[in-house]
Short mmCIF file of C-alpha atoms and ligand atoms in Angstrom, two decimals:
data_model
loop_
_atom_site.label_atom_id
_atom_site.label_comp_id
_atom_site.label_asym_id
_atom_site.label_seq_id
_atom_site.Cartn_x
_atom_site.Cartn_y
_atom_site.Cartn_z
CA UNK A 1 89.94 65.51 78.38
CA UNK A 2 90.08 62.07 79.70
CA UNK A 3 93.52 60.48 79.76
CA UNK A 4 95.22 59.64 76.50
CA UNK A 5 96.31 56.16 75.76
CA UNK A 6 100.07 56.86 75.99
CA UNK A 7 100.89 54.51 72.72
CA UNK A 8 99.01 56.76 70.90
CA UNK A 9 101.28 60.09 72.44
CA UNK A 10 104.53 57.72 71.55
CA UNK A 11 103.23 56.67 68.02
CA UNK A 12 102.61 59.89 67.25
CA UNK A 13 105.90 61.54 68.50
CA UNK A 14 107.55 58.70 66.63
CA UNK A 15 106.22 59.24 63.11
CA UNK A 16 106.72 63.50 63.89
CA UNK A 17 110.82 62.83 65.27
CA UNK A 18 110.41 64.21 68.70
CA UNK A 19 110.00 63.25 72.54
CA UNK A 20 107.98 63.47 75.06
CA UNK A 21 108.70 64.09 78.69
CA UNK A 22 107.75 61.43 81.05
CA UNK A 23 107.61 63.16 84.85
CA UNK A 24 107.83 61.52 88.11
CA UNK A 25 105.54 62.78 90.64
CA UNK A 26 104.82 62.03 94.12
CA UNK A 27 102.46 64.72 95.60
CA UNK A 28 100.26 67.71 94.28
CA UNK A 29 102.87 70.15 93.78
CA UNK A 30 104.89 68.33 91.24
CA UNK A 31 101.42 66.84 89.11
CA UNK A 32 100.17 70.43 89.23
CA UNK A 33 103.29 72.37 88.31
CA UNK A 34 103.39 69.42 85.74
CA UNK A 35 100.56 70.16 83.78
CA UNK A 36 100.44 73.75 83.81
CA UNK A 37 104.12 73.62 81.93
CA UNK A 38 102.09 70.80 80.16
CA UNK A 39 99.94 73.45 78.95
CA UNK A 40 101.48 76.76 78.69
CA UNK A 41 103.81 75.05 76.02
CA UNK A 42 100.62 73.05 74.71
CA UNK A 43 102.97 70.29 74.96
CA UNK A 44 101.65 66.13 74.90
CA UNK A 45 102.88 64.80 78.02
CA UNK A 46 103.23 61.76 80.36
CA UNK A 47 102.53 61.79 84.14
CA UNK A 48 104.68 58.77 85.73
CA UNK A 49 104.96 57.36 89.11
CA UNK A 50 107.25 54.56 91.16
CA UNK A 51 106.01 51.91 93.06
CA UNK A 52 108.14 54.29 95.85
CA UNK A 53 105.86 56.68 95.08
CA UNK A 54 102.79 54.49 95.35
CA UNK A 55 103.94 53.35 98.48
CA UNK A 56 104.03 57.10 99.45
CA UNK A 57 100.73 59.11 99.03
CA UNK A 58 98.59 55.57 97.65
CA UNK A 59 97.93 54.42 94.29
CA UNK A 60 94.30 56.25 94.51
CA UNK A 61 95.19 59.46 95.10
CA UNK A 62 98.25 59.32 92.15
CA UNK A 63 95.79 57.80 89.75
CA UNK A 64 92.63 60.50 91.00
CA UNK A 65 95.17 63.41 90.59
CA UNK A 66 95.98 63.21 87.13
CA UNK A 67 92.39 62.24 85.67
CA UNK A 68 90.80 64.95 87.57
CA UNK A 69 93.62 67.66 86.60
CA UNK A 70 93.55 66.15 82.97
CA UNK A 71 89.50 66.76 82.63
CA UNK A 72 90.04 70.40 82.72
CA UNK A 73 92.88 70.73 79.68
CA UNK A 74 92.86 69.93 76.07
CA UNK A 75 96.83 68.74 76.05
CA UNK A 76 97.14 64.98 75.64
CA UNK A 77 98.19 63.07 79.16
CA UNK A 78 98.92 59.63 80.04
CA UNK A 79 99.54 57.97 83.62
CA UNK A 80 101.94 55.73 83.18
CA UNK A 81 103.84 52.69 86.01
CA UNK A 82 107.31 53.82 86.23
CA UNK A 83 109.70 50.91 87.06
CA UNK A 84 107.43 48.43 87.99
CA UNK A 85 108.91 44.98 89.53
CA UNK A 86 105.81 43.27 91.53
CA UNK A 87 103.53 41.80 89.62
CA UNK A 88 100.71 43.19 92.17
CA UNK A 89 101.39 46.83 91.63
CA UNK A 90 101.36 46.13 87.52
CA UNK A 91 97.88 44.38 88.16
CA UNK A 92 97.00 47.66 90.51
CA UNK A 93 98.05 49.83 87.87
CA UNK A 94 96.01 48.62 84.78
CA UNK A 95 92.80 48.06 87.21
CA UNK A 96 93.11 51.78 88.53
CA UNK A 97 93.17 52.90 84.72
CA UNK A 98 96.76 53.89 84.30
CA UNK A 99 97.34 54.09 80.30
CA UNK A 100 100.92 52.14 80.44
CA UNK A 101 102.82 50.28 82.75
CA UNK A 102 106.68 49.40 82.70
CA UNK A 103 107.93 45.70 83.54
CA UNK A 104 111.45 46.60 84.58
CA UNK A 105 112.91 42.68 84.81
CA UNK A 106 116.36 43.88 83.36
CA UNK A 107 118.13 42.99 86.43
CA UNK A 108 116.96 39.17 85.29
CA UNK A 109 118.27 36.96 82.45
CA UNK A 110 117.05 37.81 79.74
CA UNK A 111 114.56 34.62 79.35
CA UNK A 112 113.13 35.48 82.42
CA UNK A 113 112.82 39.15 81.31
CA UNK A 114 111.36 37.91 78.49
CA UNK A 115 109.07 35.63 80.36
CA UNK A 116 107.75 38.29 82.46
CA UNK A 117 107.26 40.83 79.83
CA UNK A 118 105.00 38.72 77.93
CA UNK A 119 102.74 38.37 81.19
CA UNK A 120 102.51 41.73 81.77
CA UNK A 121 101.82 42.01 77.87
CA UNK A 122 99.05 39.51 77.96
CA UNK A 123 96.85 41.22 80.40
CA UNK A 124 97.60 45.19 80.13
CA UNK A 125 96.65 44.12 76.42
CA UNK A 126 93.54 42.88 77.24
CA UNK A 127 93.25 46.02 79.14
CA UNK A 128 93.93 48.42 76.63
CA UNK A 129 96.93 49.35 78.22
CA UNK A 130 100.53 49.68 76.94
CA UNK A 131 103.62 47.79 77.89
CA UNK A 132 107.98 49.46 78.34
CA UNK A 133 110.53 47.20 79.15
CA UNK A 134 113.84 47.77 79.75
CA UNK A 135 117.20 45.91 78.16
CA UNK A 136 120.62 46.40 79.82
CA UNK A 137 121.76 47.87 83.13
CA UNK A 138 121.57 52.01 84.14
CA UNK A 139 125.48 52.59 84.84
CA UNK A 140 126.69 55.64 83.29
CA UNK A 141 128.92 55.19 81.01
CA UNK A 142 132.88 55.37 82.07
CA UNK A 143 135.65 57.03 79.96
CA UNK A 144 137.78 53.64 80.77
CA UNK A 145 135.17 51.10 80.66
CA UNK A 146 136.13 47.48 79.29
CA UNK A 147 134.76 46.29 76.31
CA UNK A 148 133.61 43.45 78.40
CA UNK A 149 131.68 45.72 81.05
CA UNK A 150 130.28 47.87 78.13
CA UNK A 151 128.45 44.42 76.21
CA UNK A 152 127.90 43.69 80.09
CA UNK A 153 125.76 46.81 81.11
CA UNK A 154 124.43 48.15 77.74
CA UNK A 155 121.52 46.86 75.30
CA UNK A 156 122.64 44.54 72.83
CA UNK A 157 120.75 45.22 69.65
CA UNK A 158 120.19 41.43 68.35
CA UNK A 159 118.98 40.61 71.33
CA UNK A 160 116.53 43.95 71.82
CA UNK A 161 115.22 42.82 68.33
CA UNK A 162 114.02 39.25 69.55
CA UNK A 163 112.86 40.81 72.78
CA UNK A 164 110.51 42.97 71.09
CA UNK A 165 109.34 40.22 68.55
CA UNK A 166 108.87 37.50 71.40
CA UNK A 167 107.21 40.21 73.99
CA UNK A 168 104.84 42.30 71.78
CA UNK A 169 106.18 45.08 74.06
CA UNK A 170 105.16 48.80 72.94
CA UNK A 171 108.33 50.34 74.41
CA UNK A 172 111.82 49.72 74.79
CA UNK A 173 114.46 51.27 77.10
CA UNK A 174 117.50 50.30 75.91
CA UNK A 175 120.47 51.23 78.36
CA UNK A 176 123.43 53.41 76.41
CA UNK A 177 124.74 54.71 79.10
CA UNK A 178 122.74 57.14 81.42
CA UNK A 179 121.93 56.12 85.05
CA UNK A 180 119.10 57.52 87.60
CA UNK A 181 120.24 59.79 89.89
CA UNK A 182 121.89 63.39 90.25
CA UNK A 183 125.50 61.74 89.77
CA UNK A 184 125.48 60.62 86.20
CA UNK A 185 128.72 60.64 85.18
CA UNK A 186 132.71 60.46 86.75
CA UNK A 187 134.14 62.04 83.66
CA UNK A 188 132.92 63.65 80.42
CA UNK A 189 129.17 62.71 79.76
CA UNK A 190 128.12 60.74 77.24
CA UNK A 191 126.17 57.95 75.53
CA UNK A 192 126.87 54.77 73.07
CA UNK A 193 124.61 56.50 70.16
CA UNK A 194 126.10 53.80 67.45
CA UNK A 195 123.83 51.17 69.69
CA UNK A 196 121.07 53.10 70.16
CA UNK A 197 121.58 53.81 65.89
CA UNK A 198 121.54 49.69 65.79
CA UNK A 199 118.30 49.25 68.36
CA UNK A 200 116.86 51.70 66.40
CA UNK A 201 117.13 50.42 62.83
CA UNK A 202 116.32 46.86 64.15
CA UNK A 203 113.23 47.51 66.34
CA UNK A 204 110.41 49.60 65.23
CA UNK A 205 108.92 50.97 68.40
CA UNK A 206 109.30 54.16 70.28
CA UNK A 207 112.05 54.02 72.22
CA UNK A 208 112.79 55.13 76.25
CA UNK A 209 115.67 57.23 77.71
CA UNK A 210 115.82 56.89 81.47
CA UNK A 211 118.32 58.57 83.68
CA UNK A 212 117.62 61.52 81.23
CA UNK A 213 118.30 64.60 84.27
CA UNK A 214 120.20 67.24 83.29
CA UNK A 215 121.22 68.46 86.50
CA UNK A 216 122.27 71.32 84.48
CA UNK A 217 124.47 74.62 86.08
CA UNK A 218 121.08 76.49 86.40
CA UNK A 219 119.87 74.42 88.91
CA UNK A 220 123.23 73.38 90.27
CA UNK A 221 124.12 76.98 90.88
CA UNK A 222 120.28 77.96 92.32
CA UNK A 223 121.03 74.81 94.60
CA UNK A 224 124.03 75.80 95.75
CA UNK A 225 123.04 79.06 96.48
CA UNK A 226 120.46 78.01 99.11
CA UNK A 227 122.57 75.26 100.75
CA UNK A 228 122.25 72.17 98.64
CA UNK A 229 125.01 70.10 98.75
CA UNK A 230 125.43 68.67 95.12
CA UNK A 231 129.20 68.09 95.13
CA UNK A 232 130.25 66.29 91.72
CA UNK A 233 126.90 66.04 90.36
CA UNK A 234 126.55 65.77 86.13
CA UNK A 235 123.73 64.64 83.98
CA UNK A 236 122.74 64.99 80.15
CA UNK A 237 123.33 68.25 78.23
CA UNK A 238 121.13 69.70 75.93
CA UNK A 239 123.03 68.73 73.19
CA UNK A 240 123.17 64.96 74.28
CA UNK A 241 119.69 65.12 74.80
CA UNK A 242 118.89 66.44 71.64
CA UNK A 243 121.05 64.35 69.66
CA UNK A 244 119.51 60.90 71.59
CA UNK A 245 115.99 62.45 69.99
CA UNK A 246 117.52 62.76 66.81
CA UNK A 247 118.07 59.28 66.60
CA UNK A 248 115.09 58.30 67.79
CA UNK A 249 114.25 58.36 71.52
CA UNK A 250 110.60 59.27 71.85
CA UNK A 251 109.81 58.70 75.80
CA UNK A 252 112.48 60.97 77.97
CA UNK A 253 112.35 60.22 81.78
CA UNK A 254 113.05 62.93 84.18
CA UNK A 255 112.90 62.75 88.24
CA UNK A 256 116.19 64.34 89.73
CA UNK A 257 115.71 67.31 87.95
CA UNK A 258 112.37 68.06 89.53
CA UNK A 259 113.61 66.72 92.94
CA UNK A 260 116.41 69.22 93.02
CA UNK A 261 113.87 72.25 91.72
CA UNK A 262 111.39 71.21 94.53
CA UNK A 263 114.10 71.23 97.11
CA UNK A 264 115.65 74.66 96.30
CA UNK A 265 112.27 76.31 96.46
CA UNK A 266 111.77 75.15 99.84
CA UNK A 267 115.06 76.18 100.89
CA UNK A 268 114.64 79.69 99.17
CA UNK A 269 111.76 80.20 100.71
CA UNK A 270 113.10 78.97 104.20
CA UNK A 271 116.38 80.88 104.06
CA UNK A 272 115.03 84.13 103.21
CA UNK A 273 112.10 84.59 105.26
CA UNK A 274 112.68 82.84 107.79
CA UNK A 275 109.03 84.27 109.46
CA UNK A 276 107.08 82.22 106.83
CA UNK A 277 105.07 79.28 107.64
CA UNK A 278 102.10 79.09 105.50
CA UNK A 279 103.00 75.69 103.64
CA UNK A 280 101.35 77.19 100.47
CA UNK A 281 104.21 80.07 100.25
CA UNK A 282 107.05 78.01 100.68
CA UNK A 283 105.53 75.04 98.23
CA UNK A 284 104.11 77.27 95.91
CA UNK A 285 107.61 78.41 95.55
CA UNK A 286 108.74 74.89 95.20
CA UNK A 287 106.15 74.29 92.39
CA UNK A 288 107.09 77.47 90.54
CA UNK A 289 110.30 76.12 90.14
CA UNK A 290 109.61 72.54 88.96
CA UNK A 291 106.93 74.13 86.65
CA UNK A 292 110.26 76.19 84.82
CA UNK A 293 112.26 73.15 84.99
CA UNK A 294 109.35 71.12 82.88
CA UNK A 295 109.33 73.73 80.94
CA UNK A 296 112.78 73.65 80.07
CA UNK A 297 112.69 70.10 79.57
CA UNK A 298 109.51 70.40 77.40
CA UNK A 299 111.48 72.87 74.54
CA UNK A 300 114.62 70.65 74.27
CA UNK A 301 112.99 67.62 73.10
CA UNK A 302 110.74 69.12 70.93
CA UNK A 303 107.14 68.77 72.17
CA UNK A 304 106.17 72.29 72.18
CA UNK A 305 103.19 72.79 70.50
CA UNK A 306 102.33 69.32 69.55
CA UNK A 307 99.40 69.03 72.10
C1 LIG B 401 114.08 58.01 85.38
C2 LIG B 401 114.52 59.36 85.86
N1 LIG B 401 112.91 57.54 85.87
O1 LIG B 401 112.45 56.35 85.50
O2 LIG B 401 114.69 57.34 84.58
O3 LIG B 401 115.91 59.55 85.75
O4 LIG B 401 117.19 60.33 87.74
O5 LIG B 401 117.77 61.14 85.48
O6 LIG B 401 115.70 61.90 86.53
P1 LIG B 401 116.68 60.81 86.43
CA1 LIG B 402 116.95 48.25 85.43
ZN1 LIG B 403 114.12 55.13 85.10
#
């Protein structure tokens, strides 16, 4: 199939009360091992990439990789901009036919967020294509943070209302605690679910978790068997995740979790035959494992069988 519009993936997910999995990829292992969990699970699902990972293997090759993989299965997929800040790569992305792009101006005030948004609006619009933004800071959340840091860092609902009414966005990603990265979390894990309750009831679009990793004790302990060092590292349990679906998260980012599945295959493969050097034996083992970990991903927020 050609690429989905990824509005109409959200939309749907929305009205049905379940999420799907945005991936980061940033070479042919990860897209491939992508959508073949994609499919075996006959799961929707949305293909992402960084302006990192642009830089990395070109925007060409990204964009070319999914449509041509997505021709040959009937599952739903969308391309989408992950994090994008320059205006240039936005402008790249809708001309190169990616179905949404992401405005990330949170680190602005919010006028100029606002301002920004409703640029990027105006012309992926005209485009066809579908706008996220994002509202608040990525900090995990602390066990002793100050009421002061906690309005500081995370969404405010009023103002996520107005933001959607003044930027005609599609998505939001409000922050409620989760950060990128394989270190989530000092102390017990967990998110402000009372503001994502209040976004929720106040804006009516599907709504983003980033940060959403689970750097979970199966991949922890395969890590750590093969030499990753990981010290201290937490993200989302199933249960968090589940819950954050529950009340109405539709779009779930996930990048670490795949990083660290990539990079224990490799080492696997490295550490216990040490003879090997075909490339395709030691990343076909790293694509095995990042296919499982989508997979895993794919059943806890509920997109199974919804392609
Ligand atoms: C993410 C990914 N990408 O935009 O938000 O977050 O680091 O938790 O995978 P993780
Ligand atoms: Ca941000
Ligand atoms: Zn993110």
């Amino acid at each position: 199939m050609a690429l989905e519009s990824t509005k109409a993936i959200l939309e749907k997910a929305k009205r049905e009360g379940y999420a799907v999995g945005a991936f980061n990829i940033n070479n042919m292992e990860t897209v491939i091992a992508v959508m073949d969990a994609a499919t075996e699970l006959n799961s929707p699902v949305i293909i992402e990439v960084t302006e990192g990972a642009i830089r990395y293997m070109g925007i060409k090759m990204a964009s070319n990789m999914v449509k041509i993989l997505s021709e040959d299965v009937t599952i739903p997929v969308a391309l989408h901009l992950d994090h994008g800040k320059k205006w240039e790569t936005i402008l790249k992305a809708i001309e190169s036919g990616f179905t949404s792009v992401m405005i990330d101006a949170s680190d602005r005030p919010f006028e100029e967020n606002v301002e920004m948004t409703q640029r990027v609006v105006e012309v992926a619009h005209n485009a066809g294509v579908s706008v996220e933004a994002e509202l608040g800071r990525l900090t995990g959340l602390e066990d002793d943070i100050s009421v002061a840091d906690r309005e500081a860092f995370l969404v405010d609902p009023e103002e996520a209302e107005n933001f959607v009414t003044l930027t005609g966005i599609d998505f939001l990603a409000p922050a409620i605690g989760t950060s990128h990265g394989a270190f989530k979390f000092k102390g017990e894990p967990k998110l402000d679910f009372e503001r994502l309750k209040q976004v929720k009831a106040k804006t009516h679009i599907p709504l983003v978790l980033h940060g959403a990793s689970s750097v979970n004790d199966r991949l922890l302990g395969e890590a750590k068997r093969y030499g990753l060092e990981l010290q201290g590292a937490r993200g989302l349990s199933d249960d968090i995740l589940k819950k954050a679906v529950d009340e109405g998260i539709n779009k779930v980012n996930t990048d670490t979790d795949i990083r660290i599945a990539f990079t224990t295959g490799i080492r696997k493969v490295l550490l216990q035959k040490p003879s090997v050097f075909d490339p395709r034996k030691i990343l076909g083992q790293a694509r095995d494992f990042m296919k499982e970990t989508v997979k895993e991903r794919i059943k806890v927020l509920g997109s199974r069988d919804k392609g």
